JSON list of C-alpha atoms and ligand atoms in Angstrom, two decimals:
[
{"chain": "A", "resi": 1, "resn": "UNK", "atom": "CA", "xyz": [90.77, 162.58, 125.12]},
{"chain": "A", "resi": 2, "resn": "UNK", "atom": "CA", "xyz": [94.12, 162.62, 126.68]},
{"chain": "A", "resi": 3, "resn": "UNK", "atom": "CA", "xyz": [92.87, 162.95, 129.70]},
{"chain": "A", "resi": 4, "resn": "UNK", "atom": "CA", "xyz": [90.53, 160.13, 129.73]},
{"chain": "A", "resi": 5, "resn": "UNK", "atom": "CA", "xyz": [93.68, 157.89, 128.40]},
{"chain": "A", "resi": 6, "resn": "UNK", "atom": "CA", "xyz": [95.55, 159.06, 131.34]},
{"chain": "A", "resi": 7, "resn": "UNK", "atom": "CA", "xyz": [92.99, 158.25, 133.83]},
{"chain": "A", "resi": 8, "resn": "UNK", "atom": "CA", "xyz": [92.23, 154.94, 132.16]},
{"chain": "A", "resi": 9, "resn": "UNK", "atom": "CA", "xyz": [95.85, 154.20, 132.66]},
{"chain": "A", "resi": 10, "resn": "UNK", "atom": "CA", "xyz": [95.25, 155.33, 135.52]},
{"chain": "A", "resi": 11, "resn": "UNK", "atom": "CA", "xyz": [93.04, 153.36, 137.31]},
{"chain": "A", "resi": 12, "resn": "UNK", "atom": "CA", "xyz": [94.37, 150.73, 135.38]},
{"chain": "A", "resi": 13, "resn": "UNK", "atom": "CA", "xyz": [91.53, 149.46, 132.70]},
{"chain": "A", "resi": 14, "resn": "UNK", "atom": "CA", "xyz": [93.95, 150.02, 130.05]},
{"chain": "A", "resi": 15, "resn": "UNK", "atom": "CA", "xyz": [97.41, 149.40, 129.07]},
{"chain": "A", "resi": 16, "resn": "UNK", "atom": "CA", "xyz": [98.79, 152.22, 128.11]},
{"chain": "A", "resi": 17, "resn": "UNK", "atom": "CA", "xyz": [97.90, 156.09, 128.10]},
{"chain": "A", "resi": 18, "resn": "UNK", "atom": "CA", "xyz": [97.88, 156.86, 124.60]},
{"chain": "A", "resi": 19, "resn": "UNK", "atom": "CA", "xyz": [94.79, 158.32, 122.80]},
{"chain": "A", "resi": 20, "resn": "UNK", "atom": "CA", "xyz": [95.00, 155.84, 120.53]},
{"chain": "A", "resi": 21, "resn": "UNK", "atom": "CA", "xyz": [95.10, 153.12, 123.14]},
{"chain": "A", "resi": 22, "resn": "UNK", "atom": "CA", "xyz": [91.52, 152.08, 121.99]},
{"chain": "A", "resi": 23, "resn": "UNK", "atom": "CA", "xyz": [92.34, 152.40, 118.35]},
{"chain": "A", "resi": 24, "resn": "UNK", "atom": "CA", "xyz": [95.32, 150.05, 118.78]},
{"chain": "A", "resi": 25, "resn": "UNK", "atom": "CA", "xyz": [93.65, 147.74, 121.14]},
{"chain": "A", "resi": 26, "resn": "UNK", "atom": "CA", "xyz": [91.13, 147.12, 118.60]},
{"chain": "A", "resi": 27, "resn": "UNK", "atom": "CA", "xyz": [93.83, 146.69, 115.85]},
{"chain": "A", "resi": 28, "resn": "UNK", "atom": "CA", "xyz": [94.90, 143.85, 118.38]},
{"chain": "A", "resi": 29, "resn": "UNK", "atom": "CA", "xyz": [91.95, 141.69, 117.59]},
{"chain": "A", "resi": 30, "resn": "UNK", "atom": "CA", "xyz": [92.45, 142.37, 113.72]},
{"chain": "A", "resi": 31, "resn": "UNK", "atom": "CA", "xyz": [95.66, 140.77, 114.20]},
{"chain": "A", "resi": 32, "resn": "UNK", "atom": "CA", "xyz": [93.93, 137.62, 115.82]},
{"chain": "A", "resi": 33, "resn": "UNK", "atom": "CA", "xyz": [91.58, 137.56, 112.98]},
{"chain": "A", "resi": 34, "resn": "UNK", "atom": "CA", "xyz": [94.54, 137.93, 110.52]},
{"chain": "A", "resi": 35, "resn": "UNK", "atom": "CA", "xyz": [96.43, 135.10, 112.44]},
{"chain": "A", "resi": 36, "resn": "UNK", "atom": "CA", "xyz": [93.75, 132.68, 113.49]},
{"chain": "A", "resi": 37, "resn": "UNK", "atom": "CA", "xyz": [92.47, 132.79, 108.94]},
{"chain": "A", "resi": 38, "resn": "UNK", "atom": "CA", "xyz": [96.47, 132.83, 107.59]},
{"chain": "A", "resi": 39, "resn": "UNK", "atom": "CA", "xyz": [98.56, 131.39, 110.52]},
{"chain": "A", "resi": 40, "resn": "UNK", "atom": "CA", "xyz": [99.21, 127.54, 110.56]},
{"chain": "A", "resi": 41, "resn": "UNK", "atom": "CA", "xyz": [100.52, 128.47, 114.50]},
{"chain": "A", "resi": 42, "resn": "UNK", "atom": "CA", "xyz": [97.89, 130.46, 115.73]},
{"chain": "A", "resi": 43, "resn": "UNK", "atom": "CA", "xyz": [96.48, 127.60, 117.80]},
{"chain": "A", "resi": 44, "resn": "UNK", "atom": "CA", "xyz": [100.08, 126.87, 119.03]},
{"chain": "A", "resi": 45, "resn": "UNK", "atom": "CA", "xyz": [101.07, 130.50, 119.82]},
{"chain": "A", "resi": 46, "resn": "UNK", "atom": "CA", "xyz": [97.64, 131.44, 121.29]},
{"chain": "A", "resi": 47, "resn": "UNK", "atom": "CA", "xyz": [97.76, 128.37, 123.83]},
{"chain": "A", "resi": 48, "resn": "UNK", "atom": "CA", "xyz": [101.23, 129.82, 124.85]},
{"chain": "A", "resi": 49, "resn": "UNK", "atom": "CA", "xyz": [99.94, 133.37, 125.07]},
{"chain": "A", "resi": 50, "resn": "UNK", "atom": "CA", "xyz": [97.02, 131.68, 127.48]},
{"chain": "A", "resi": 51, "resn": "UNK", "atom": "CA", "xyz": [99.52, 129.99, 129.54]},
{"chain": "A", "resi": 52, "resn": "UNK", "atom": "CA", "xyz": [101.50, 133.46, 130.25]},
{"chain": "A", "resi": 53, "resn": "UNK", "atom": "CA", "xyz": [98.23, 134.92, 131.44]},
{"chain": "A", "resi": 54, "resn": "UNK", "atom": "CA", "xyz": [97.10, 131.24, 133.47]},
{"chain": "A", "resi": 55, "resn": "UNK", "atom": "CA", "xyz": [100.63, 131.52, 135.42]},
{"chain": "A", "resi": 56, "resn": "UNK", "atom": "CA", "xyz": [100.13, 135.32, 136.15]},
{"chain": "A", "resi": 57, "resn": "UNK", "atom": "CA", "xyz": [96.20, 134.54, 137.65]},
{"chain": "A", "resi": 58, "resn": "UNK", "atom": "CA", "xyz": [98.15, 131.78, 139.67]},
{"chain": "A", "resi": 59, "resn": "UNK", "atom": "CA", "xyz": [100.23, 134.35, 141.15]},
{"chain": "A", "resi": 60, "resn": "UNK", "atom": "CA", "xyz": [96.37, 135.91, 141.70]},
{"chain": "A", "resi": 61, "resn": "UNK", "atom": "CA", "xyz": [95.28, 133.19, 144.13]},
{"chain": "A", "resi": 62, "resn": "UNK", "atom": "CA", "xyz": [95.02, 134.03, 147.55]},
{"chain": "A", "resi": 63, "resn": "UNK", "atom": "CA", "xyz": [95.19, 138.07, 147.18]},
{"chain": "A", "resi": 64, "resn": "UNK", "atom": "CA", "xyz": [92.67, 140.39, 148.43]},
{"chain": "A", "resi": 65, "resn": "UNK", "atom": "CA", "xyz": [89.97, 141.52, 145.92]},
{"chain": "A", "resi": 66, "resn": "UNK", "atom": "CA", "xyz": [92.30, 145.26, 145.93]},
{"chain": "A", "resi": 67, "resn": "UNK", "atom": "CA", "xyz": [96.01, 143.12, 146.02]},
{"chain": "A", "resi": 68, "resn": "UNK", "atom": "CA", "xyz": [94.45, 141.59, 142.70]},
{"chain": "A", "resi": 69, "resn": "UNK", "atom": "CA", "xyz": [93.44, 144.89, 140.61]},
{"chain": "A", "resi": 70, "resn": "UNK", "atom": "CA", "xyz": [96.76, 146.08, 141.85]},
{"chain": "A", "resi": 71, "resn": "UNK", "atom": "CA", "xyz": [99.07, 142.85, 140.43]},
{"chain": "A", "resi": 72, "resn": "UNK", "atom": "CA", "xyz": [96.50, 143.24, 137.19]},
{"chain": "A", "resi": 73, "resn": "UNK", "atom": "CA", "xyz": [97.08, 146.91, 136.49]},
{"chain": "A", "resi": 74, "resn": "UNK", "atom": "CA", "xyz": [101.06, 145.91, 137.13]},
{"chain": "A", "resi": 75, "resn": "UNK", "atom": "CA", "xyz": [101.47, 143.36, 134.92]},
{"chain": "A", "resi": 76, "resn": "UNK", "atom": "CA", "xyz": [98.94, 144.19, 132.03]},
{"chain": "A", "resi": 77, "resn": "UNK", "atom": "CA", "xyz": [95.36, 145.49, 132.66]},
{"chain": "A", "resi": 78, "resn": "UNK", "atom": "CA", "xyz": [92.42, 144.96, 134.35]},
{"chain": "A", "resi": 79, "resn": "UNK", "atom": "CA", "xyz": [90.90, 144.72, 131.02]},
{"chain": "A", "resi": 80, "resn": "UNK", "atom": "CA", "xyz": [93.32, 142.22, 129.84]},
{"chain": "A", "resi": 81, "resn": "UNK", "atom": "CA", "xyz": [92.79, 139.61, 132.36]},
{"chain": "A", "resi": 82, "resn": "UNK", "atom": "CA", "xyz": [88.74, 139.42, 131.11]},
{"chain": "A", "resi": 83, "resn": "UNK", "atom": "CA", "xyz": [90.07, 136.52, 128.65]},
{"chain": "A", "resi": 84, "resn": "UNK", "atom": "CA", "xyz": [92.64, 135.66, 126.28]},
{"chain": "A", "resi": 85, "resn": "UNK", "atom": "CA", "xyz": [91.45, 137.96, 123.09]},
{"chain": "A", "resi": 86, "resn": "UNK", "atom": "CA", "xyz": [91.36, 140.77, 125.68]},
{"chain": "A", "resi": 87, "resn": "UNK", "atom": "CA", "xyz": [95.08, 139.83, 127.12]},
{"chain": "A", "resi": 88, "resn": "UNK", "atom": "CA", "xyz": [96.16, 139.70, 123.72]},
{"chain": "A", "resi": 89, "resn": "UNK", "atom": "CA", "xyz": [94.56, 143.30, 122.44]},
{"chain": "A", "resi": 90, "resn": "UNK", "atom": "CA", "xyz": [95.93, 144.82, 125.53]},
{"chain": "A", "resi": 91, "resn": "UNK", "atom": "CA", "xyz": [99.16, 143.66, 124.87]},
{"chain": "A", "resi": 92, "resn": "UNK", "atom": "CA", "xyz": [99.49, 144.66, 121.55]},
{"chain": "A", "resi": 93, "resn": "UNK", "atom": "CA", "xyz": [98.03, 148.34, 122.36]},
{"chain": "A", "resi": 94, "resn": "UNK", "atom": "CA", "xyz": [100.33, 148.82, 124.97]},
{"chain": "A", "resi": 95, "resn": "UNK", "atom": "CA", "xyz": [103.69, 147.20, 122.49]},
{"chain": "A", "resi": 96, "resn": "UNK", "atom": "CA", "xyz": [102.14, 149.82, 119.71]},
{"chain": "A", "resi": 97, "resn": "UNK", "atom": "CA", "xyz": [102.42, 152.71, 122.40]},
{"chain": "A", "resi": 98, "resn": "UNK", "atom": "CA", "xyz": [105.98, 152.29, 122.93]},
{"chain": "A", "resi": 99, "resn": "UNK", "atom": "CA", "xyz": [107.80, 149.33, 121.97]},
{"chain": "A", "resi": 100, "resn": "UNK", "atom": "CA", "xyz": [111.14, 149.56, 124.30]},
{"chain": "A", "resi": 101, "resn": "UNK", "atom": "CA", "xyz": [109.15, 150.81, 127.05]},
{"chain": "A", "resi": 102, "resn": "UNK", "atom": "CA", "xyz": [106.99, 147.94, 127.07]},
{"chain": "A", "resi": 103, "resn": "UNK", "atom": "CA", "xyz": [106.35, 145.41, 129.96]},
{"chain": "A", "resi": 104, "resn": "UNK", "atom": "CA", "xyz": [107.50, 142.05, 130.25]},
{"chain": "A", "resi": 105, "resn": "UNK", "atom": "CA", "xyz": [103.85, 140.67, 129.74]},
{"chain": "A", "resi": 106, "resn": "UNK", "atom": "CA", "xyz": [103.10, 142.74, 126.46]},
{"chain": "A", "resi": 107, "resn": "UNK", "atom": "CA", "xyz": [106.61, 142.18, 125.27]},
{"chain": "A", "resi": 108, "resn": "UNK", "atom": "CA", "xyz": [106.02, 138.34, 125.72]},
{"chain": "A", "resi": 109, "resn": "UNK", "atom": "CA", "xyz": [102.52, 138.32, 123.97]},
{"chain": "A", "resi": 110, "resn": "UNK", "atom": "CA", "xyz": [104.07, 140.52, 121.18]},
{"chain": "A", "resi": 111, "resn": "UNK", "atom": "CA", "xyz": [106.97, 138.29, 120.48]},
{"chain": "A", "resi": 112, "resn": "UNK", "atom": "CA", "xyz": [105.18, 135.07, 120.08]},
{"chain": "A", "resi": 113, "resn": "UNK", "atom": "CA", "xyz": [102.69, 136.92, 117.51]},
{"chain": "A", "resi": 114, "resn": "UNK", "atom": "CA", "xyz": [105.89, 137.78, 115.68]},
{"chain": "B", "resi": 1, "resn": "ZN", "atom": "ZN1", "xyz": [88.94, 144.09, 123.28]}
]
C-alpha cells in the first residue's frame, strides 16, 4: 500500500503519500456533505474555495500539456483540479496528512472550511 501512495504522490494524482490518503480524501467529501446540510456559509466559502482553484488554472493558460501536470502536481493534484469537490477532498487529505507541512493551496482550502 505504501508503495502505491508513494508513487501516486508520485506522479502526482494525489496529494499526499499517506496510505490513508484515499481514506482521508474521501472523509473530504463527508465534510462537504456535513457543510453544504448544517453550514449557513457553505455557498459563500465554497465560491471562495472555487476562486483559489479558477486563479491557479489562470496561471494554467498558455503552458504546455507537461508544464500543466507539472504546476498541478505543485500546487495540489492532478486529481484536484478535475472540479471543485475534488480540489476540496484533495486538500483536506493532504491538511489531514500533515497539517504544518501542508501547502499553501490545501492550507487555504482548509482554513476557509474552518
Ligand atoms: Zn474525490
Amino acid at each position: 500500500m505504501q508503495s502505491i501512495a508513494s508513487k501516486n504522490k508520485k506522479e502526482g494524482q494525489w496529494s499526499s503519500n499517506s496510505v490513508y490518503h484515499t481514506f482521508r480524501h474521501e472523509l473530504g467529501h463527508s465534510l462537504q456533505n456535513e457543510h453544504e446540510l448544517n453550514d449557513a456559509n457553505w455557498l459563500k466559502k465554497r465560491s471562495e474555495i472555487e476562486n483559489i482553484k479558477n486563479s491557479l488554472e489562470k496561471e494554467l493558460t498558455n503552458l504546455s500539456d507537461s508544464d500543466k501536470m507539472k504546476l498541478k502536481k505543485a500546487k495540489l493534484s492532478k486529481y484536484g483540479f478535475e472540479s471543485v469537490d475534488e480540489f476540496i477532498s484533495e486538500s483536506v487529505a493532504e491538511y489531514a496528512n500533515n497539517p504544518i507541512k501542508a501547502r499553501t493551496t490545501a492550507k487555504s482550502v482548509v482554513e476557509i472550511l474552518l
